[in-house]
Each structure stands twice: as structure tokens, then as C-alpha cells.
PDB file of C-alpha atoms in Angstrom:
ATOM      1  CA  MET A   1      10.789  -9.058  12.455  1.00 58.00           C
ATOM      2  CA  THR A   2      12.011  -8.365   8.723  1.00 68.00           C
ATOM      3  CA  ILE A   3      11.436  -4.846   7.173  1.00 75.00           C
ATOM      4  CA  THR A   4      10.144  -4.953   3.578  1.00 81.00           C
ATOM      5  CA  PRO A   5      11.511  -2.534   1.280  1.00 91.00           C
ATOM      6  CA  VAL A   6       8.284  -0.220   0.047  1.00 95.00           C
ATOM      7  CA  HIS A   7       8.557   1.832  -3.155  1.00 94.00           C
ATOM      8  CA  PHE A   8       5.939   3.712  -5.034  1.00 96.00           C
ATOM      9  CA  SER A   9       5.240   3.491  -8.638  1.00 96.00           C
ATOM     10  CA  ALA A  10       5.116   6.939 -10.402  1.00 97.00           C
ATOM     11  CA  ALA A  11       1.064   6.196 -10.519  1.00 97.00           C
ATOM     12  CA  ALA A  12       0.980   6.214  -6.379  1.00 97.00           C
ATOM     13  CA  GLU A  13       3.094   8.880  -6.344  1.00 96.00           C
ATOM     14  CA  ARG A  14       0.562  11.137  -8.556  1.00 97.00           C
ATOM     15  CA  ASP A  15      -1.989   9.489  -6.484  1.00 97.00           C
ATOM     16  CA  LEU A  16      -0.315  10.899  -3.155  1.00 96.00           C
ATOM     17  CA  VAL A  17      -0.451  14.197  -4.674  1.00 95.00           C
ATOM     18  CA  LEU A  18      -3.887  14.563  -5.210  1.00 95.00           C
ATOM     19  CA  VAL A  19      -5.113  13.122  -2.127  1.00 94.00           C
ATOM     20  CA  ASP A  20      -2.580  14.700   0.135  1.00 92.00           C
ATOM     21  CA  PRO A  21      -1.572  18.293  -1.661  1.00 92.00           C
ATOM     22  CA  ASP A  22       0.122  19.357   0.619  1.00 92.00           C
ATOM     23  CA  GLY A  23       1.302  16.592   2.460  1.00 88.00           C
ATOM     24  CA  GLN A  24       0.128  17.613   5.915  1.00 90.00           C
ATOM     25  CA  ARG A  25      -1.285  13.789   6.318  1.00 90.00           C
ATOM     26  CA  GLN A  26       1.938  12.327   5.605  1.00 94.00           C
ATOM     27  CA  LEU A  27       0.507   9.708   3.848  1.00 94.00           C
ATOM     28  CA  ARG A  28       3.475   8.147   2.273  1.00 94.00           C
ATOM     29  CA  GLN A  29       5.524   7.945   4.972  1.00 95.00           C
ATOM     30  CA  LEU A  30       2.630   6.120   6.834  1.00 95.00           C
ATOM     31  CA  ILE A  31       1.844   3.988   4.161  1.00 96.00           C
ATOM     32  CA  ALA A  32       5.424   3.250   3.380  1.00 95.00           C
ATOM     33  CA  GLN A  33       5.499   2.061   7.463  1.00 94.00           C
ATOM     34  CA  ILE A  34       2.405  -0.147   7.385  1.00 92.00           C
ATOM     35  CA  LEU A  35       3.700  -1.809   4.481  1.00 92.00           C
ATOM     36  CA  ALA A  36       7.271  -2.369   5.595  1.00 91.00           C
ATOM     37  CA  GLN A  37       5.810  -4.744   8.136  1.00 87.00           C
ATOM     38  CA  ASP A  38       4.485  -6.888   5.432  1.00 80.00           C
ATOM     39  CA  PRO A  39       0.679  -6.656   6.597  1.00 78.00           C
ATOM     40  CA  ARG A  40      -0.296  -9.474   4.163  1.00 74.00           C
ATOM     41  CA  PRO A  41      -2.629 -12.325   6.192  1.00 72.00           C
ATOM     42  CA  GLY A  42      -0.399 -15.342   7.647  1.00 69.00           C
ATOM     43  CA  TYR A  43      -2.496 -17.836   5.398  1.00 69.00           C
ATOM     44  CA  MET A  44      -1.770 -15.977   2.373  1.00 64.00           C
ATOM     45  CA  ASN A  45       1.629 -18.434   2.044  1.00 66.00           C
ATOM     46  CA  ARG A  46      -0.454 -20.855   0.923  1.00 62.00           C
ATOM     47  CA  TYR A  47      -1.228 -18.878  -1.957  1.00 63.00           C
ATOM     48  CA  PRO A  48       2.465 -17.794  -3.354  1.00 65.00           C
ATOM     49  CA  GLN A  49       0.785 -17.168  -7.097  1.00 70.00           C
ATOM     50  CA  ARG A  50      -0.814 -13.910  -5.481  1.00 72.00           C
ATOM     51  CA  ARG A  51       1.095 -10.953  -5.344  1.00 81.00           C
ATOM     52  CA  GLU A  52      -1.722  -8.048  -5.542  1.00 89.00           C
ATOM     53  CA  PHE A  53      -3.110  -6.634  -2.221  1.00 91.00           C
ATOM     54  CA  GLY A  54      -5.619  -4.058  -0.974  1.00 91.00           C
ATOM     55  CA  MET A  55      -6.262  -2.111   2.414  1.00 90.00           C
ATOM     56  CA  GLN A  56      -8.325   0.588   3.701  1.00 93.00           C
ATOM     57  CA  LEU A  57      -6.612   3.391   5.181  1.00 93.00           C
ATOM     58  CA  TYR A  58      -8.512   6.133   6.491  1.00 91.00           C
ATOM     59  CA  ASN A  59     -11.035   7.095   3.575  1.00 92.00           C
ATOM     60  CA  LEU A  60      -8.416   5.701   0.685  1.00 95.00           C
ATOM     61  CA  ASN A  61      -7.951   2.426  -0.933  1.00 96.00           C
ATOM     62  CA  VAL A  62      -4.151   1.388  -1.145  1.00 96.00           C
ATOM     63  CA  ARG A  63      -3.203  -1.225  -3.711  1.00 96.00           C
ATOM     64  CA  TRP A  64       0.105  -2.762  -3.772  1.00 94.00           C
ATOM     65  CA  ARG A  65       1.959  -5.746  -4.781  1.00 93.00           C
ATOM     66  CA  CYS A  66       4.951  -7.660  -3.751  1.00 87.00           C
ATOM     67  CA  ASP A  67       7.880  -8.840  -5.329  1.00 81.00           C
ATOM     68  CA  ALA A  68      11.370 -10.338  -5.108  1.00 80.00           C
ATOM     69  CA  ALA A  69      11.985  -6.215  -4.598  1.00 84.00           C
ATOM     70  CA  GLY A  70       9.841  -5.660  -1.840  1.00 89.00           C
ATOM     71  CA  ILE A  71       6.452  -3.807  -1.600  1.00 93.00           C
ATOM     72  CA  GLU A  72       5.323  -1.646  -4.803  1.00 95.00           C
ATOM     73  CA  VAL A  73       2.456   0.428  -3.760  1.00 96.00           C
ATOM     74  CA  VAL A  74       0.349   1.111  -6.916  1.00 96.00           C
ATOM     75  CA  SER A  75      -2.306   3.354  -6.086  1.00 97.00           C
ATOM     76  CA  VAL A  76      -3.700   5.533  -3.403  1.00 96.00           C
ATOM     77  CA  THR A  77      -7.473   6.530  -4.365  1.00 96.00           C
ATOM     78  CA  PRO A  78     -10.227   7.521  -2.580  1.00 94.00           C
ATOM     79  CA  SER A  79     -12.815   4.863  -1.594  1.00 89.00           C
ATOM     80  CA  ALA A  80     -15.659   4.499  -2.384  1.00 81.00           C
ATOM     81  CA  ASP A  81     -17.443   4.554   1.084  1.00 66.00           C
ATOM     82  CA  LYS A  82     -17.706   7.943   2.491  1.00 54.00           C
TER      83      LYS A  82
END
């Protein structure tokens, strides 16, 4: 299995401070570990133009995009669902 490099945008870093201010939940590490395994559905190789994806993790919406450099997390925001 290939591990994909994961980096966080400045906006995502700010989001993490808001949703995990003391770092207790270790969200940055968890998100990086999950995304490094490239969790996109297998059928996505039929849609190479699609670059942005999202997932729900706990009560958060995590948005990321794929590019030649790997995966960039663009936002980590509270979910509207409680």
C-alpha cells in the first residue's frame, strides 16, 4: 500500500485550533493517518477530473483535495448534524 503525503492548508490549521483547542483529541494526527491511506472510493478512477472530497469524522466535516503533491486538507468544520 502506498502512503500519500498529507498537508494542511492555513485555513485547516486555524480550523483545528477552533475544534480541538488543547489538542487533546489529536485530530490533526488522526486526519493525516486516515487520509494518508487515500480513502477515496475505488470507482473514482473513472472520474479523474474530480479533485475535492469530504468525509465526516466524529462531529466534524473534513474537506480535502488531491493533487500531484498528495492530499491537502482544506477545512475541518463542525457538522450541522448533532
